[in-house]
PDB file of C-alpha atoms in Angstrom:
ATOM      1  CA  UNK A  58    -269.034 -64.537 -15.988  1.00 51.00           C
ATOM      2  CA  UNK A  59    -270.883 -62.021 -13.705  1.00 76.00           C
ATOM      3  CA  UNK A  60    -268.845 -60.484 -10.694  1.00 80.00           C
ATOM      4  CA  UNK A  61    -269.602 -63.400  -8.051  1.00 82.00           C
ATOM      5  CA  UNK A  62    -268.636 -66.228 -10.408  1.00 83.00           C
ATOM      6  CA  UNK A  63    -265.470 -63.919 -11.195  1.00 84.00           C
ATOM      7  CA  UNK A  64    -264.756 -63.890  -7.493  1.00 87.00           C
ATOM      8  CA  UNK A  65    -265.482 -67.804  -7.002  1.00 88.00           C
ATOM      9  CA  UNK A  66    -263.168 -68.736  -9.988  1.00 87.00           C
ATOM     10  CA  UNK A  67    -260.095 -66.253  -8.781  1.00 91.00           C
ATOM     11  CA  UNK A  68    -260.143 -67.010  -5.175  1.00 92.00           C
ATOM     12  CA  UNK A  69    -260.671 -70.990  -5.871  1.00 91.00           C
ATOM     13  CA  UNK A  70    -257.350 -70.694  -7.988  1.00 91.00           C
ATOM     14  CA  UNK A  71    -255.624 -68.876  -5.592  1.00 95.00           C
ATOM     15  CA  UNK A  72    -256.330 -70.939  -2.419  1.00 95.00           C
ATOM     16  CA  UNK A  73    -254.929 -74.038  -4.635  1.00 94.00           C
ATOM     17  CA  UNK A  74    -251.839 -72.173  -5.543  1.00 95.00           C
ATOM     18  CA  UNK A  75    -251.563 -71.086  -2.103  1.00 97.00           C
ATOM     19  CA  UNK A  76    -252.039 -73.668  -0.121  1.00 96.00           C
ATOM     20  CA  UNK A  77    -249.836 -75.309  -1.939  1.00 96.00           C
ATOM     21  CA  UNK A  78    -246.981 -73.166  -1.685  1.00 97.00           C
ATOM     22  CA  UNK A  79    -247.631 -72.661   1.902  1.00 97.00           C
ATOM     23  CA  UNK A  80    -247.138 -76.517   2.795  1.00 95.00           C
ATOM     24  CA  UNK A  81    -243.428 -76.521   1.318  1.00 96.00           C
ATOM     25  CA  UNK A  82    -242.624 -72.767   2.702  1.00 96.00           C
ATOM     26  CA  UNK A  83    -243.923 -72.927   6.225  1.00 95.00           C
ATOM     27  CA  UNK A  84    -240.469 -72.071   7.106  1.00 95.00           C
ATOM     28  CA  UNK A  85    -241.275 -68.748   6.234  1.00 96.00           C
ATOM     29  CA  UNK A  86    -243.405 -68.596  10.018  1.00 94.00           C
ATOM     30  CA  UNK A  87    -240.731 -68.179  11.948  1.00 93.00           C
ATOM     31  CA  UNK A  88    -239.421 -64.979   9.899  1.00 93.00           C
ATOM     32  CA  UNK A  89    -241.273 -63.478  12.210  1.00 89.00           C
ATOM     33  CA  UNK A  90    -239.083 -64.178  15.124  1.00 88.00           C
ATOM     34  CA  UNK A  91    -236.057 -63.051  13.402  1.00 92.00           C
ATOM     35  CA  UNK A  92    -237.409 -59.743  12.532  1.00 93.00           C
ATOM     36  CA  UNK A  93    -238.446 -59.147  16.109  1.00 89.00           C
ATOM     37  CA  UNK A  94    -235.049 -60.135  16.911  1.00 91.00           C
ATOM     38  CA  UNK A  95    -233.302 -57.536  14.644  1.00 93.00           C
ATOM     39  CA  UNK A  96    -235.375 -54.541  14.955  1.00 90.00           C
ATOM     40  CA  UNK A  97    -234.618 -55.081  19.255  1.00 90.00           C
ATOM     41  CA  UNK A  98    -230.844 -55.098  18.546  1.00 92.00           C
ATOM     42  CA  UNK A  99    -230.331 -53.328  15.631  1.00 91.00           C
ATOM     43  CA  UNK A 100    -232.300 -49.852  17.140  1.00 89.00           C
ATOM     44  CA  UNK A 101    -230.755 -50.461  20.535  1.00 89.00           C
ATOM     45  CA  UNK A 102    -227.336 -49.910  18.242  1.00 90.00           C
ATOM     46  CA  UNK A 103    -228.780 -47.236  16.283  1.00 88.00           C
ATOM     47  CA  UNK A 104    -229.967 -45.196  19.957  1.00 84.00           C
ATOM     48  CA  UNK A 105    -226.431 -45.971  21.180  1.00 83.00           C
ATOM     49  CA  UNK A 106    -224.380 -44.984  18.263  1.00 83.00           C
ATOM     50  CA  UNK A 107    -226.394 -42.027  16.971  1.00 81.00           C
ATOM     51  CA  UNK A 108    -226.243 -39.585  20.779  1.00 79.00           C
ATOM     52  CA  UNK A 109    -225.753 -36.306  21.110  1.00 74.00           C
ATOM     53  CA  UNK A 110    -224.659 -34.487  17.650  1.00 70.00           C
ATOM     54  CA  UNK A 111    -225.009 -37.728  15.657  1.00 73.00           C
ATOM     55  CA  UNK A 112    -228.717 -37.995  16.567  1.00 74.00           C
ATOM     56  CA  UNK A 113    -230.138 -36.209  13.249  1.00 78.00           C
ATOM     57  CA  UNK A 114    -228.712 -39.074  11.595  1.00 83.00           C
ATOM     58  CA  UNK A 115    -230.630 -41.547  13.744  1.00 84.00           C
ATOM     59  CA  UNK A 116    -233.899 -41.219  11.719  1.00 83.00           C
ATOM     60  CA  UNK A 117    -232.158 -41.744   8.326  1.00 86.00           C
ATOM     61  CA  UNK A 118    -230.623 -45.051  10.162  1.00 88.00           C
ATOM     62  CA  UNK A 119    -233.516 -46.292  11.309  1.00 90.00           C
ATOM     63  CA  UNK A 120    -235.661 -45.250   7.991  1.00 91.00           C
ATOM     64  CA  UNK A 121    -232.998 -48.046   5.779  1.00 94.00           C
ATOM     65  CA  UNK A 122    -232.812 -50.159   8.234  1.00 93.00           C
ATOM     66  CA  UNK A 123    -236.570 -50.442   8.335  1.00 94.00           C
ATOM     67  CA  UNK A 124    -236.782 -50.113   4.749  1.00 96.00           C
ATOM     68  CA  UNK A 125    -233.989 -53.249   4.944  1.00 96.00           C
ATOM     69  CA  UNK A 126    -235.956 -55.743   6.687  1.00 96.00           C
ATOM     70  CA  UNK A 127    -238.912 -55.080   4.651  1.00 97.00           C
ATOM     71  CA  UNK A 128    -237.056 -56.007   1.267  1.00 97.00           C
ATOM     72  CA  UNK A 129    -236.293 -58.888   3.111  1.00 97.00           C
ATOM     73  CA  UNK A 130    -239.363 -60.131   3.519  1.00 97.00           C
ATOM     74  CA  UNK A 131    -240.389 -59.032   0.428  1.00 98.00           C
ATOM     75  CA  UNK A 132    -237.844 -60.827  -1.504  1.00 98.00           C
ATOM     76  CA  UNK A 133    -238.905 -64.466   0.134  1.00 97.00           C
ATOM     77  CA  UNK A 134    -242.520 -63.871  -0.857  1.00 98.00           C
ATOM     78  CA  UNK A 135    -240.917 -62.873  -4.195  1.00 97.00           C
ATOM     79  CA  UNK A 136    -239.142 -66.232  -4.648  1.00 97.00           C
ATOM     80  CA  UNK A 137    -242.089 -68.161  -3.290  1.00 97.00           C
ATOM     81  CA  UNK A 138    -244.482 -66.583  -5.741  1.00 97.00           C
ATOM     82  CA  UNK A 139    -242.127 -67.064  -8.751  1.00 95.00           C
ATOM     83  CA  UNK A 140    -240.176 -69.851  -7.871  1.00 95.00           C
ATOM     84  CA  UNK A 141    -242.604 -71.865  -5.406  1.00 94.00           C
ATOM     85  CA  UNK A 142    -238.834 -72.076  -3.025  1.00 94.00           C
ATOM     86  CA  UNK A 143    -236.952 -69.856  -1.036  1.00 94.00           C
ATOM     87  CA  UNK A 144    -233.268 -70.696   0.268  1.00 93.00           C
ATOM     88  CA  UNK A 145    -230.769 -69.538   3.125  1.00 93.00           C
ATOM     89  CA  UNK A 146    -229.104 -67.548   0.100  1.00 94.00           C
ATOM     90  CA  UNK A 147    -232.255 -66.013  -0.981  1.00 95.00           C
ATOM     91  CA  UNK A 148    -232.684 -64.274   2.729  1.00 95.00           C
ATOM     92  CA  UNK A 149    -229.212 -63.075   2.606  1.00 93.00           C
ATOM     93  CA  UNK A 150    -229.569 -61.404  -0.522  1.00 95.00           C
ATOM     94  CA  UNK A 151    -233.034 -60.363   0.503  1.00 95.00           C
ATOM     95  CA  UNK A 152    -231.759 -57.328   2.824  1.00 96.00           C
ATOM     96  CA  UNK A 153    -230.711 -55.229  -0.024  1.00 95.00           C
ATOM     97  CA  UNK A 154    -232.724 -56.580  -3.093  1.00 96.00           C
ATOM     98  CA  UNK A 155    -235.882 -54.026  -2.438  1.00 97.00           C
ATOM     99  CA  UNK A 156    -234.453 -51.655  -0.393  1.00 96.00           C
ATOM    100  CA  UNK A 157    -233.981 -48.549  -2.297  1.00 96.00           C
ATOM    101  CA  UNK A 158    -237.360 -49.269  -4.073  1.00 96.00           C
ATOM    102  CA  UNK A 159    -238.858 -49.676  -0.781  1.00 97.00           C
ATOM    103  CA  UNK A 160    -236.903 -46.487   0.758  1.00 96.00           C
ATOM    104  CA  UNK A 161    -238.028 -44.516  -2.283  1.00 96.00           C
ATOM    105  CA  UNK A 162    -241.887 -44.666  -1.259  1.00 95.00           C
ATOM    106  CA  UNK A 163    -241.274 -44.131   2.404  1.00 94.00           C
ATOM    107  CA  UNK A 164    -239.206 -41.124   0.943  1.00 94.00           C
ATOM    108  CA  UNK A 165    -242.177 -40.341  -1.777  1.00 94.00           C
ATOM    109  CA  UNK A 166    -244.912 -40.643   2.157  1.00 89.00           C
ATOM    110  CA  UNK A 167    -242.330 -38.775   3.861  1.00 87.00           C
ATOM    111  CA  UNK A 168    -243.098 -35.955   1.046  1.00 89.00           C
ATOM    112  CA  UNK A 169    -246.550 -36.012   1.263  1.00 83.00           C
ATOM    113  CA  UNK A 170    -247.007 -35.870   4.869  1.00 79.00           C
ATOM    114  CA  UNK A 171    -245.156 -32.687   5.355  1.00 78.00           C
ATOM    115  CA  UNK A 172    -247.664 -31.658   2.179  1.00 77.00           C
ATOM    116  CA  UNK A 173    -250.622 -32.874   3.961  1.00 70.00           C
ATOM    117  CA  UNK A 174    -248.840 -31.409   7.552  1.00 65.00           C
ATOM    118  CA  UNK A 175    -248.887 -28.035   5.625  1.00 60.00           C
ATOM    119  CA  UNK A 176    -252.708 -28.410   4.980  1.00 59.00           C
ATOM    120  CA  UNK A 177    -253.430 -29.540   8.137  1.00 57.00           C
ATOM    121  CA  UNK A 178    -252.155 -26.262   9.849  1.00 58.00           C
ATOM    122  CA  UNK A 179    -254.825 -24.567   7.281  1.00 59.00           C
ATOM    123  CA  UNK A 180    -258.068 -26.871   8.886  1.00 59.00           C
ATOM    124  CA  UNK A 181    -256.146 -26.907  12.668  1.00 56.00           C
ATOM    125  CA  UNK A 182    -260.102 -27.657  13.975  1.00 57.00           C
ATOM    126  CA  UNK A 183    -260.297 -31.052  11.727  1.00 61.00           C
ATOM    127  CA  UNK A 184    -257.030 -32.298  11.898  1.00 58.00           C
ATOM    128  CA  UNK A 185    -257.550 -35.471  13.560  1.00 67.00           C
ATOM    129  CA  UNK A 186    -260.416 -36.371  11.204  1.00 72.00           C
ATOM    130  CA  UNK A 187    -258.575 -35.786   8.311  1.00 70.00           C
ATOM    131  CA  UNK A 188    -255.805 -37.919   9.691  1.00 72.00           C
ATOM    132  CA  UNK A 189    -258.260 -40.678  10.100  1.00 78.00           C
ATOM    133  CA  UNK A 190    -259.842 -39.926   6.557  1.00 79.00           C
ATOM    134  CA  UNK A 191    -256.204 -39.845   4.891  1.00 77.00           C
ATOM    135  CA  UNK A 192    -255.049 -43.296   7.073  1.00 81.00           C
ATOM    136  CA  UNK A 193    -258.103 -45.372   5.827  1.00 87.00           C
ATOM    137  CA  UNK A 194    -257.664 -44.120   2.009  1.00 85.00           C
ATOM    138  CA  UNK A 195    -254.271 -44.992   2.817  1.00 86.00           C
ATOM    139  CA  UNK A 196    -254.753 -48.975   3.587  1.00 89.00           C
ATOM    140  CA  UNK A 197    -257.091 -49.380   1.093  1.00 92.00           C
ATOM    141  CA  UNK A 198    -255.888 -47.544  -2.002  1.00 93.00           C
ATOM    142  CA  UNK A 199    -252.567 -48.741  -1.513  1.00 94.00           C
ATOM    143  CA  UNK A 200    -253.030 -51.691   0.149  1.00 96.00           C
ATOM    144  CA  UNK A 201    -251.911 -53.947  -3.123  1.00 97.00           C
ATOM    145  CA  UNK A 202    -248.315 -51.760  -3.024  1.00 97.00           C
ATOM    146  CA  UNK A 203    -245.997 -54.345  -1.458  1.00 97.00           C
ATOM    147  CA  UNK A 204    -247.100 -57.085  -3.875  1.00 98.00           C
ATOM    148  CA  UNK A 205    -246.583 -54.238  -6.304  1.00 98.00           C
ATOM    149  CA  UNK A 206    -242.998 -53.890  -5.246  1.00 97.00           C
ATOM    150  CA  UNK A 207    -242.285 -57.348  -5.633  1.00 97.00           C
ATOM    151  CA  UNK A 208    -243.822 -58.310  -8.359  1.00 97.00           C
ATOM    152  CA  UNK A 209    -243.539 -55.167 -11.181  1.00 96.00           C
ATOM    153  CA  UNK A 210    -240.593 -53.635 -12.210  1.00 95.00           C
ATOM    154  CA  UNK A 211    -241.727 -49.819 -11.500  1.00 96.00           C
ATOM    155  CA  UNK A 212    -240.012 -47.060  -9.948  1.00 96.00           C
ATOM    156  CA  UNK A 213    -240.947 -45.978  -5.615  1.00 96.00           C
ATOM    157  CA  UNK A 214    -243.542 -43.188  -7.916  1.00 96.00           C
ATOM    158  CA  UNK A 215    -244.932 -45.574 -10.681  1.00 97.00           C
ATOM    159  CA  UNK A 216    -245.822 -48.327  -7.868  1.00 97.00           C
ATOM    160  CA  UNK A 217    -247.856 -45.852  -6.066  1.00 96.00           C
ATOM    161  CA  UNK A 218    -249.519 -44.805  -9.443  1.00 96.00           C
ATOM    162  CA  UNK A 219    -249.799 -48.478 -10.343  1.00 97.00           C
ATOM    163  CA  UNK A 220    -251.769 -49.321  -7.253  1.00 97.00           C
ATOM    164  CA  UNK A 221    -254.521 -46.844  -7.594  1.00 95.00           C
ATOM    165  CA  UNK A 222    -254.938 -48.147 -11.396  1.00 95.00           C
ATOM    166  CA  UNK A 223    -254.810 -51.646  -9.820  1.00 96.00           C
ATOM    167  CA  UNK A 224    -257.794 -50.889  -6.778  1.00 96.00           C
ATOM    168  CA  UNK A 225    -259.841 -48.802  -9.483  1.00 94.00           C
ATOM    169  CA  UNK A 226    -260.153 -52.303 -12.049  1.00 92.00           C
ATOM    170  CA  UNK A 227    -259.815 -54.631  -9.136  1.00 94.00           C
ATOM    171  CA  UNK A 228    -261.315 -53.416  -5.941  1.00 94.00           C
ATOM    172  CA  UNK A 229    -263.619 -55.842  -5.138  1.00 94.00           C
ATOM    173  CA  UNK A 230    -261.777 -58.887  -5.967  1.00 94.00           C
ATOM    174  CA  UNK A 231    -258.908 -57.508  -3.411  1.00 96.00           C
ATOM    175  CA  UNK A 232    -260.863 -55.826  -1.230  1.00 95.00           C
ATOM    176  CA  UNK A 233    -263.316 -58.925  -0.058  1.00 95.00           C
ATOM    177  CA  UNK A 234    -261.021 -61.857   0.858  1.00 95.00           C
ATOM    178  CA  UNK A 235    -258.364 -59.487   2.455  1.00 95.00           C
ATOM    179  CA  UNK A 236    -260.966 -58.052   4.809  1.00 94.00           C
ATOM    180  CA  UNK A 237    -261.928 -61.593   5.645  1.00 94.00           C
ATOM    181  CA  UNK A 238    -258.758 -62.875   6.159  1.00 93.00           C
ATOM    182  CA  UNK A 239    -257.667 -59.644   8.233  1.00 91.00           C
ATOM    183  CA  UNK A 240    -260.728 -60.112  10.406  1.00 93.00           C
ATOM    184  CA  UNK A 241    -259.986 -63.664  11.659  1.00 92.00           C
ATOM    185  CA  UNK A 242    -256.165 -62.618  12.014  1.00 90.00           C
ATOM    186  CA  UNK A 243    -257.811 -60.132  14.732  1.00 89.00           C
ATOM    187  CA  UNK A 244    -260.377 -62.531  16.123  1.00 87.00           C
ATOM    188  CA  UNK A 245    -257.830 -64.583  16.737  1.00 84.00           C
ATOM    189  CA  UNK A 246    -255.132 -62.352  18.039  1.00 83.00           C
ATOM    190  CA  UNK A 247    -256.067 -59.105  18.615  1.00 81.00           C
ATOM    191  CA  UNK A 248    -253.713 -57.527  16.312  1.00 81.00           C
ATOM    192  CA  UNK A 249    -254.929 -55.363  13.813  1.00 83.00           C
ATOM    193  CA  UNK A 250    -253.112 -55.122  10.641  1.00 85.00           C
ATOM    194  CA  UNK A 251    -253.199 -51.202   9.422  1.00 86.00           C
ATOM    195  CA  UNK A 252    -249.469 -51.121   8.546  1.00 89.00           C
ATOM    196  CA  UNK A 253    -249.402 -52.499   4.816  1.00 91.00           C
ATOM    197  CA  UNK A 254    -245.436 -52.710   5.399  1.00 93.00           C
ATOM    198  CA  UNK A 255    -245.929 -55.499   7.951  1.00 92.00           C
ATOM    199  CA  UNK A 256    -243.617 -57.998   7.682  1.00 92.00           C
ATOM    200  CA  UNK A 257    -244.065 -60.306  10.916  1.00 89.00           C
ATOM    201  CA  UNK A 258    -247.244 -59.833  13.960  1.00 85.00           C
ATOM    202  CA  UNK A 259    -246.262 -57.824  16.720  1.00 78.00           C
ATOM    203  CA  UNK A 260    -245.143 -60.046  19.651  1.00 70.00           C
ATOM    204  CA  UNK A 261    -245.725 -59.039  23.580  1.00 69.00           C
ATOM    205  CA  UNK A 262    -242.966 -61.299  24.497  1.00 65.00           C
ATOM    206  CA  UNK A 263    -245.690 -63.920  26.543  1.00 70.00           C
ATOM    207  CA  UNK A 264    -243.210 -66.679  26.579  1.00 76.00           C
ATOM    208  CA  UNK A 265    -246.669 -68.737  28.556  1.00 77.00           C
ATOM    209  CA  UNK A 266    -247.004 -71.835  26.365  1.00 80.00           C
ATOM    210  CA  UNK A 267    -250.846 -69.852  25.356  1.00 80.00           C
ATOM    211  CA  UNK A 268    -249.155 -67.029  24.312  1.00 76.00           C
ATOM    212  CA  UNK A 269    -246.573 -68.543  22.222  1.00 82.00           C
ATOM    213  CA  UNK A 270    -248.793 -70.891  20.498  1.00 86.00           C
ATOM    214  CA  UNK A 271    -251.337 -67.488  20.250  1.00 83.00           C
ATOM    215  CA  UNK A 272    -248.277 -66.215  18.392  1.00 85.00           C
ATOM    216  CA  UNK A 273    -247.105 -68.899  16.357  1.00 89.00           C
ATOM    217  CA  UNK A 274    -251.257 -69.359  14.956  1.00 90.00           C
ATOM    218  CA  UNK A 275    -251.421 -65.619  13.984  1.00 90.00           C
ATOM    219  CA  UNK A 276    -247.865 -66.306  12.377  1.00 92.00           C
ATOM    220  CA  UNK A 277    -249.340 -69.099   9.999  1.00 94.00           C
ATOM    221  CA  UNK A 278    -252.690 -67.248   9.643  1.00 94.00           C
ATOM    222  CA  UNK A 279    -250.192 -63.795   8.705  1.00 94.00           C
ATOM    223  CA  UNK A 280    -247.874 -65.860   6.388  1.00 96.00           C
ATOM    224  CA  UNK A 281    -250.762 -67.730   4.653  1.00 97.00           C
ATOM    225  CA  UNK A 282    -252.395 -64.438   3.601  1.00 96.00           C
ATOM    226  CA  UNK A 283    -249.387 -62.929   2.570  1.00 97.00           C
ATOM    227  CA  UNK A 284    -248.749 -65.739   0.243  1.00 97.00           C
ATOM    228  CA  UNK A 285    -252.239 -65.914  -1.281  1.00 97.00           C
ATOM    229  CA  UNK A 286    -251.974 -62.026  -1.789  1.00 97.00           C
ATOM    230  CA  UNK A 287    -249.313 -62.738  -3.476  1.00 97.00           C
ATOM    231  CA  UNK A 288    -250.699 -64.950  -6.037  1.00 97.00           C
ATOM    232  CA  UNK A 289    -254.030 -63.241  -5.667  1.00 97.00           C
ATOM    233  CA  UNK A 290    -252.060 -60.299  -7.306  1.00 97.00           C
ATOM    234  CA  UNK A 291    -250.455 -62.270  -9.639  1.00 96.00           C
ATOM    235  CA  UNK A 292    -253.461 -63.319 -11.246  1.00 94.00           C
ATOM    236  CA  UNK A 293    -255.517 -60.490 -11.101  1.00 95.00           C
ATOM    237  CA  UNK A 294    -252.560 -57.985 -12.416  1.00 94.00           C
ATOM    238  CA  UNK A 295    -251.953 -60.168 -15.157  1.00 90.00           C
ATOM    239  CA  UNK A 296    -255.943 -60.622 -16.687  1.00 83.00           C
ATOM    240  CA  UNK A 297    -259.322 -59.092 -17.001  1.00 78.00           C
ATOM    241  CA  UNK A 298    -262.254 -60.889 -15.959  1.00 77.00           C
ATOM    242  CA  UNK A 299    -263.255 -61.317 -20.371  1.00 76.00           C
ATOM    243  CA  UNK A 300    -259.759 -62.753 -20.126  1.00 77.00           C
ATOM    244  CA  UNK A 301    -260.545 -65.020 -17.159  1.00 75.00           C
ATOM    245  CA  UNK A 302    -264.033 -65.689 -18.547  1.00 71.00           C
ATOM    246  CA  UNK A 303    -262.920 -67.125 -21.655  1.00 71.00           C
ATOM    247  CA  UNK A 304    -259.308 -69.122 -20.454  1.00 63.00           C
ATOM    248  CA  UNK A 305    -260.624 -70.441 -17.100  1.00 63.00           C
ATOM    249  CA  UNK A 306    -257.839 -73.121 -17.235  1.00 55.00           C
ATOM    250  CA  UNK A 307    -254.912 -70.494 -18.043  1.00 52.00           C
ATOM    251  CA  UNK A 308    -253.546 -70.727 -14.966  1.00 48.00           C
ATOM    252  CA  UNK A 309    -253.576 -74.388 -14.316  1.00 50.00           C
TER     253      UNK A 309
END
């Protein structure tokens, strides 16, 4: 099986498994909503309870409460990916089920950056290119790292680790459909995804019946690849293309 008929034979299986799933957990759309929702009232709390002396406390706040929200979301795509299902209880429990894993690499970037901040003051007349350089390795190297969280049992450190191993074996076969995908999410709404974190599309609050329905198509376009990432991962963390090549019905 060369590299194309490798790529034909994963991403056939995964749009089957994934359009599947997506036609009993639409549901999962309108997540997006609620997370706009909560990020507008819980940092207006944050801003008002964290003034004056209290305010170097604000960024720690806002840092679990960000971290929060994204476990959230992780933990649905979790239960859809293992379970095929996702209840009520399931987003309840969600808030704290990744958190610390997910506030350990924002704690692990936080590092680096004052690192890389460091260097920066060392090549002042390049800084902005090697911001650009560093934000591109960034989404591509670890672009795999929230199906990572979800779906391995590894430390904040060993999922960061993992995902390099992961884009060196598999860069191609992630690389290709999530460009495509990410492409037609912009053509069709403008919004560019660079945050890997995402958990919803940004909405400008155009409550015109365009802008919602603009909104609500980038919201199934945005769930639907986060779901076929997610199996997408699945199946390419758990072979190798001689594996694939000789059990081409294993994951029937």
């Amino acid at each position: 099986m060369d590299l194309f008929k490798d790529l034909f034979f994963i991403n056939s299986k995964t749009s089957e498994k994934a359009l599947k799933s997506f036609s009993k957990n639409w549901i999962i759309v309108f997540t997006g909503f609620v997370y706009t929702l909560l990020n507008i009232v819980i940092f207006n709390l944050i801003n008002f309870l964290f003034r004056g002396v209290l305010g170097i406390l604000a960024g720690f706040a806002a840092a679990i409460v960000t971290s929060s929200l994204i476990s959230n979301y992780f933990y649905l795509l979790y239960n859809i990916i293992k379970y095929d299902n996702f209840t009520f209880e399931d987003f309840k429990e969600g808030f704290s089920y990744f958190l610390w894993k997910v506030y350990g690499v924002f704690f692990i970037a936080w590092l680096l950056s004052l690192i890389f901040g460091g260097l920066g003051d060392l090549f002042a007349g390049s800084v902005t290119r090697i911001n650009i350089i560093i934000n591109i390795l960034i989404i591509i190297i670890l672009n795999p790292l929230p199906e990572i969280i979800y779906q391995k049992a590894l430390s904040p450190w060993e999922s960061i680790t993992y995902s390099f191993n992961f884009m060196k074996e598999n860069w191609f076969n992630w690389l290709l459909p999530n460009a495509i995908f990410f492409f037609i999410v912009y053509k069709f709404t403008g919004n560019m995804l660079t945050n890997i974190f995402a958990t919803h599309l940004s909405y400008n609050f155009d409550i015109s019946l365009i802008g919602i329905l603009k909104y609500l198509i980038g919201q199934v376009l945005f769930s639907f690849i986060m779901i076929y990432r997610g199996f997408l991962f699945k199946i390419l963390s758990t072979s190798t293309r001689r594996k694939r090549f000789y059990m081409k019905k294993f994951y029937d």
